[in-house]
XYZ file of C-alpha atoms in Angstrom:
320
model
C -28.936 -149.373 8.691
C -28.675 -149.998 12.420
C -26.260 -147.093 12.984
C -28.605 -144.472 11.524
C -31.550 -145.824 13.530
C -29.395 -146.055 16.671
C -28.167 -142.500 16.291
C -31.656 -141.097 15.759
C -32.931 -143.054 18.778
C -30.042 -141.761 20.874
C -30.766 -138.179 19.763
C -34.445 -138.738 20.536
C -33.555 -139.740 24.107
C -31.534 -136.528 24.375
C -34.288 -134.163 23.235
C -37.067 -135.953 25.132
C -35.477 -135.255 28.490
C -33.109 -132.303 28.040
C -33.722 -129.206 30.123
C -31.970 -126.653 27.924
C -31.124 -126.094 24.279
C -28.476 -128.466 22.961
C -25.718 -128.051 20.400
C -25.081 -131.357 18.608
C -22.125 -132.200 16.373
C -22.876 -135.201 14.144
C -20.091 -136.947 12.227
C -21.334 -139.168 9.409
C -20.398 -140.583 6.034
C -21.508 -138.397 3.126
C -24.286 -140.742 1.996
C -25.903 -140.684 5.463
C -25.964 -136.913 5.945
C -29.195 -136.229 3.967
C -30.956 -138.948 5.974
C -29.963 -137.321 9.260
C -31.244 -133.945 8.065
C -34.511 -135.463 6.865
C -35.055 -137.330 10.162
C -34.417 -134.279 12.354
C -36.591 -132.101 10.106
C -39.487 -134.514 10.752
C -39.398 -133.904 14.526
C -42.203 -131.788 16.039
C -41.284 -128.113 16.370
C -41.294 -128.274 20.188
C -38.359 -130.690 20.105
C -36.648 -129.448 16.949
C -36.431 -125.942 18.383
C -34.390 -127.255 21.325
C -31.606 -128.477 19.031
C -28.913 -126.683 17.099
C -26.889 -129.141 15.051
C -24.073 -129.399 12.520
C -23.182 -132.415 10.398
C -19.560 -133.048 9.458
C -17.838 -135.508 7.128
C -15.515 -138.150 8.574
C -12.021 -136.625 8.526
C -8.662 -137.545 10.045
C -5.985 -134.869 10.273
C -2.985 -137.087 11.053
C -1.668 -140.198 9.361
C -3.533 -142.111 6.662
C -7.366 -141.831 6.667
C -7.847 -145.410 5.462
C -5.896 -146.734 8.440
C -8.033 -144.781 10.890
C -11.243 -145.934 9.180
C -10.207 -149.567 9.651
C -9.541 -148.994 13.342
C -12.351 -150.943 15.067
C -15.302 -149.228 13.268
C -15.312 -146.649 10.431
C -16.306 -143.638 12.544
C -14.946 -144.686 15.942
C -11.524 -143.065 15.609
C -13.177 -139.731 14.764
C -13.412 -138.845 18.457
C -9.600 -138.715 18.658
C -9.584 -135.820 16.203
C -12.341 -133.686 17.748
C -9.897 -131.279 19.472
C -8.396 -130.413 16.065
C -11.675 -130.319 14.093
C -13.867 -128.407 16.571
C -11.335 -125.666 17.313
C -13.958 -123.219 18.588
C -15.576 -125.695 21.000
C -14.396 -125.580 24.613
C -15.993 -128.781 25.976
C -18.270 -131.545 24.730
C -19.730 -134.936 25.518
C -18.868 -137.650 23.015
C -21.136 -140.714 22.876
C -21.260 -143.813 20.697
C -24.369 -144.320 18.575
C -25.565 -147.197 20.798
C -26.123 -144.973 23.844
C -29.457 -143.935 25.405
C -29.979 -141.114 27.895
C -32.397 -142.031 30.675
C -32.114 -138.619 32.339
C -31.331 -135.083 31.086
C -28.028 -134.844 29.234
C -27.581 -131.599 31.183
C -26.835 -133.642 34.319
C -23.583 -135.187 33.068
C -22.132 -131.707 32.526
C -21.938 -131.474 36.309
C -18.836 -133.665 36.219
C -16.941 -130.939 34.341
C -17.295 -128.827 37.491
C -15.611 -131.605 39.474
C -12.456 -131.624 37.316
C -9.351 -130.515 39.163
C -6.770 -128.267 37.495
C -5.138 -131.092 35.488
C -8.115 -133.230 34.437
C -9.213 -132.819 30.819
C -11.439 -135.835 30.106
C -13.805 -138.166 31.959
C -14.822 -141.787 31.331
C -16.242 -144.720 33.287
C -14.258 -147.874 34.133
C -14.318 -150.662 31.559
C -15.159 -153.076 34.380
C -15.960 -152.840 38.079
C -14.183 -156.097 38.953
C -10.636 -156.046 37.535
C -10.002 -159.787 37.783
C -12.817 -160.544 35.323
C -12.356 -157.416 33.176
C -11.168 -157.591 29.567
C -8.072 -155.398 29.883
C -6.728 -157.072 33.008
C -7.024 -160.496 31.354
C -6.256 -159.963 27.690
C -4.676 -156.568 26.909
C -1.269 -156.590 25.228
C -0.713 -152.888 25.789
C -0.727 -150.444 28.737
C -4.141 -149.346 29.998
C -5.564 -146.981 32.594
C -5.749 -148.106 36.233
C -6.704 -151.611 37.297
C -9.316 -152.391 34.631
C -9.078 -149.761 31.888
C -11.768 -147.262 30.853
C -14.607 -147.404 28.326
C -14.740 -144.560 25.807
C -18.384 -144.944 24.692
C -19.352 -142.008 26.933
C -16.571 -139.436 27.196
C -16.556 -135.883 28.513
C -13.812 -133.839 26.871
C -12.433 -130.423 27.766
C -11.093 -129.724 24.279
C -9.342 -126.509 25.304
C -7.254 -128.329 27.901
C -6.557 -131.220 25.507
C -5.296 -128.814 22.830
C -3.030 -126.983 25.298
C -1.537 -129.913 27.193
C 1.611 -131.984 26.654
C 1.201 -135.747 27.067
C 3.799 -138.091 28.502
C 4.350 -141.191 26.370
C 6.545 -144.252 25.828
C 8.124 -142.982 22.604
C 10.175 -139.921 23.501
C 11.362 -138.490 26.850
C 9.494 -135.207 26.377
C 5.756 -134.631 26.121
C 3.842 -134.453 22.850
C 0.809 -132.398 21.960
C -2.393 -134.350 21.264
C -2.200 -133.933 17.484
C 1.485 -134.957 17.485
C 0.828 -138.015 19.610
C -1.972 -139.864 17.797
C -0.342 -141.315 14.699
C 3.004 -142.336 16.292
C 1.025 -143.980 19.113
C -1.166 -145.867 16.666
C 1.873 -146.917 14.648
C 3.634 -148.284 17.734
C 0.677 -150.287 19.073
C -1.372 -151.110 15.943
C -0.578 -154.825 16.152
C -1.461 -155.014 19.847
C -4.801 -153.209 20.048
C -8.239 -154.831 19.797
C -10.737 -152.059 20.556
C -9.212 -149.392 18.331
C -9.366 -145.819 19.574
C -10.522 -146.926 23.043
C -7.245 -148.808 23.429
C -5.281 -145.747 22.316
C -7.104 -143.626 24.900
C -6.279 -146.215 27.558
C -2.603 -146.051 26.580
C -2.615 -142.239 26.688
C -4.196 -142.117 30.150
C -1.995 -144.944 31.438
C 0.935 -142.550 31.023
C -1.105 -139.495 32.065
C -3.507 -140.690 34.807
C -3.643 -137.229 36.385
C -5.474 -135.969 33.282
C -8.486 -138.274 33.677
C -11.580 -138.010 35.861
C -13.386 -141.331 36.339
C -17.165 -141.118 36.718
C -19.407 -143.894 38.115
C -20.593 -146.938 36.147
C -24.271 -145.872 36.031
C -23.225 -143.169 33.533
C -22.042 -145.811 31.054
C -24.038 -148.935 31.915
C -23.281 -151.918 29.652
C -24.215 -155.622 29.497
C -20.952 -156.391 31.341
C -22.488 -154.768 34.411
C -25.220 -157.382 34.687
C -24.639 -160.385 32.392
C -22.266 -162.035 34.901
C -24.263 -160.847 37.902
C -24.894 -157.273 39.005
C -21.636 -155.378 39.624
C -22.560 -151.692 39.292
C -23.520 -150.538 42.773
C -24.303 -147.009 41.604
C -26.972 -148.311 39.205
C -28.470 -150.506 41.934
C -28.773 -147.483 44.223
C -29.668 -144.701 41.780
C -30.702 -146.402 38.546
C -29.002 -146.227 35.144
C -28.330 -142.688 33.919
C -26.871 -143.590 30.496
C -27.491 -146.983 28.892
C -24.789 -148.255 26.517
C -25.987 -151.158 24.393
C -22.660 -152.343 23.048
C -22.202 -155.894 21.680
C -25.153 -155.146 19.357
C -27.662 -155.989 22.096
C -30.354 -153.646 20.768
C -30.619 -155.785 17.655
C -30.486 -159.373 18.927
C -32.097 -161.344 21.749
C -29.018 -161.925 23.922
C -29.867 -159.142 26.402
C -33.629 -158.457 26.140
C -33.566 -155.915 28.992
C -31.443 -153.570 26.858
C -33.494 -154.238 23.737
C -36.782 -153.458 25.507
C -35.553 -150.000 26.602
C -34.186 -149.221 23.142
C -37.399 -150.213 21.378
C -39.525 -148.227 23.838
C -37.624 -145.016 23.069
C -37.395 -145.740 19.336
C -41.126 -146.398 18.979
C -42.417 -143.601 21.242
C -44.524 -141.075 19.260
C -43.000 -137.678 20.093
C -46.142 -135.834 21.148
C -47.795 -138.607 23.154
C -47.948 -138.697 26.947
C -44.603 -139.875 28.338
C -46.107 -142.152 30.974
C -48.868 -143.658 28.862
C -46.914 -144.145 25.631
C -43.390 -144.725 26.932
C -43.047 -145.625 30.591
C -46.029 -147.964 31.045
C -45.350 -149.989 27.848
C -41.674 -150.148 28.865
C -42.603 -151.340 32.346
C -44.935 -154.027 30.971
C -42.444 -155.278 28.401
C -39.648 -155.261 30.954
C -41.560 -157.837 33.009
C -40.900 -160.286 30.168
C -37.149 -160.000 30.802
C -37.053 -160.682 34.554
C -35.927 -164.267 33.950
C -32.620 -162.926 32.539
C -29.592 -161.812 34.550
C -29.863 -158.216 33.356
C -33.661 -158.101 33.653
C -33.940 -159.471 37.176
C -33.362 -156.020 38.694
C -36.019 -153.837 37.009
C -35.293 -150.866 39.254
C -31.784 -150.615 37.798
C -33.218 -149.862 34.349
C -36.451 -148.110 35.322
C -35.702 -145.989 38.395
C -33.925 -143.086 36.706
C -36.182 -142.928 33.674
C -39.270 -142.846 35.911
C -37.828 -139.960 37.941
C -36.849 -138.153 34.737
C -40.314 -138.539 33.211
C -41.978 -137.357 36.395
C -39.834 -134.203 36.412
C -40.419 -133.633 32.693
C -44.172 -134.110 33.106
C -44.285 -131.667 36.024
C -42.166 -129.198 34.030
C -44.535 -129.334 31.057
C -47.660 -129.039 33.204
C -46.240 -125.993 35.009
C -45.032 -124.449 31.729
C -48.322 -124.934 29.942
C -50.435 -124.174 32.955
């Protein structure tokens, strides 16, 4: 369904613009795994050779699996268990399926170099204006900072997460990550709305020194434009990572998001990036300028144009 198509489109945006070989960890229900393998196998060799991937079943190592599967969406809580499942992985970038990269995924790794000695994860704020943000108005549980954080794009230093003790509201001493998850869920399960994202907000509310907050253009959502533009970084530099939550890739509520998604989804891999992706995207985007999110085309198009120009120059130099 939509999730398989979304994931393959997200992965396509990764391989189209990445600068180096990428290791991808895909977590999927058993019945979807053959479809992922078939889809990746169909990619042209030039792109397929840049990817090393593993596919894992959905597993939860603490508490009752059925409870975790019912938490927001079936696979969403999986990210909480990555430190225990991927024991040999030092750091990774977790993204939701409804994310699109408009520049090389390599670039977000830079933020890991900005972590201080205590920081072990990075996310963007849930909202730029706390007084109209969801957490500040409706949350019935603790959350990070003034407006909470959004977990759809999350850098994780798994080594630090595995080795750290986390302060909490349940016992006076710290708990390790794997010891913390189920008791935390059990305490707040009647108060949380957004599942694992709420649990992460609770964890970093009590441990703010462990979190690095990156700018909104690295997790740009409809909330950043549907009530008026409120992501200054995207206005200045363009969107780096587009996050089409609220199902906006599949309805007509936010056509600016849908146009970008469809352009990447429908791009034939070996065609010219400008002729078959950027120019059709630019033309179709003009149809959205009457909407709040579409009235600032440069927000959506600036970064992807720069990325394509660099990729085009890279290919010309390589092949020349």
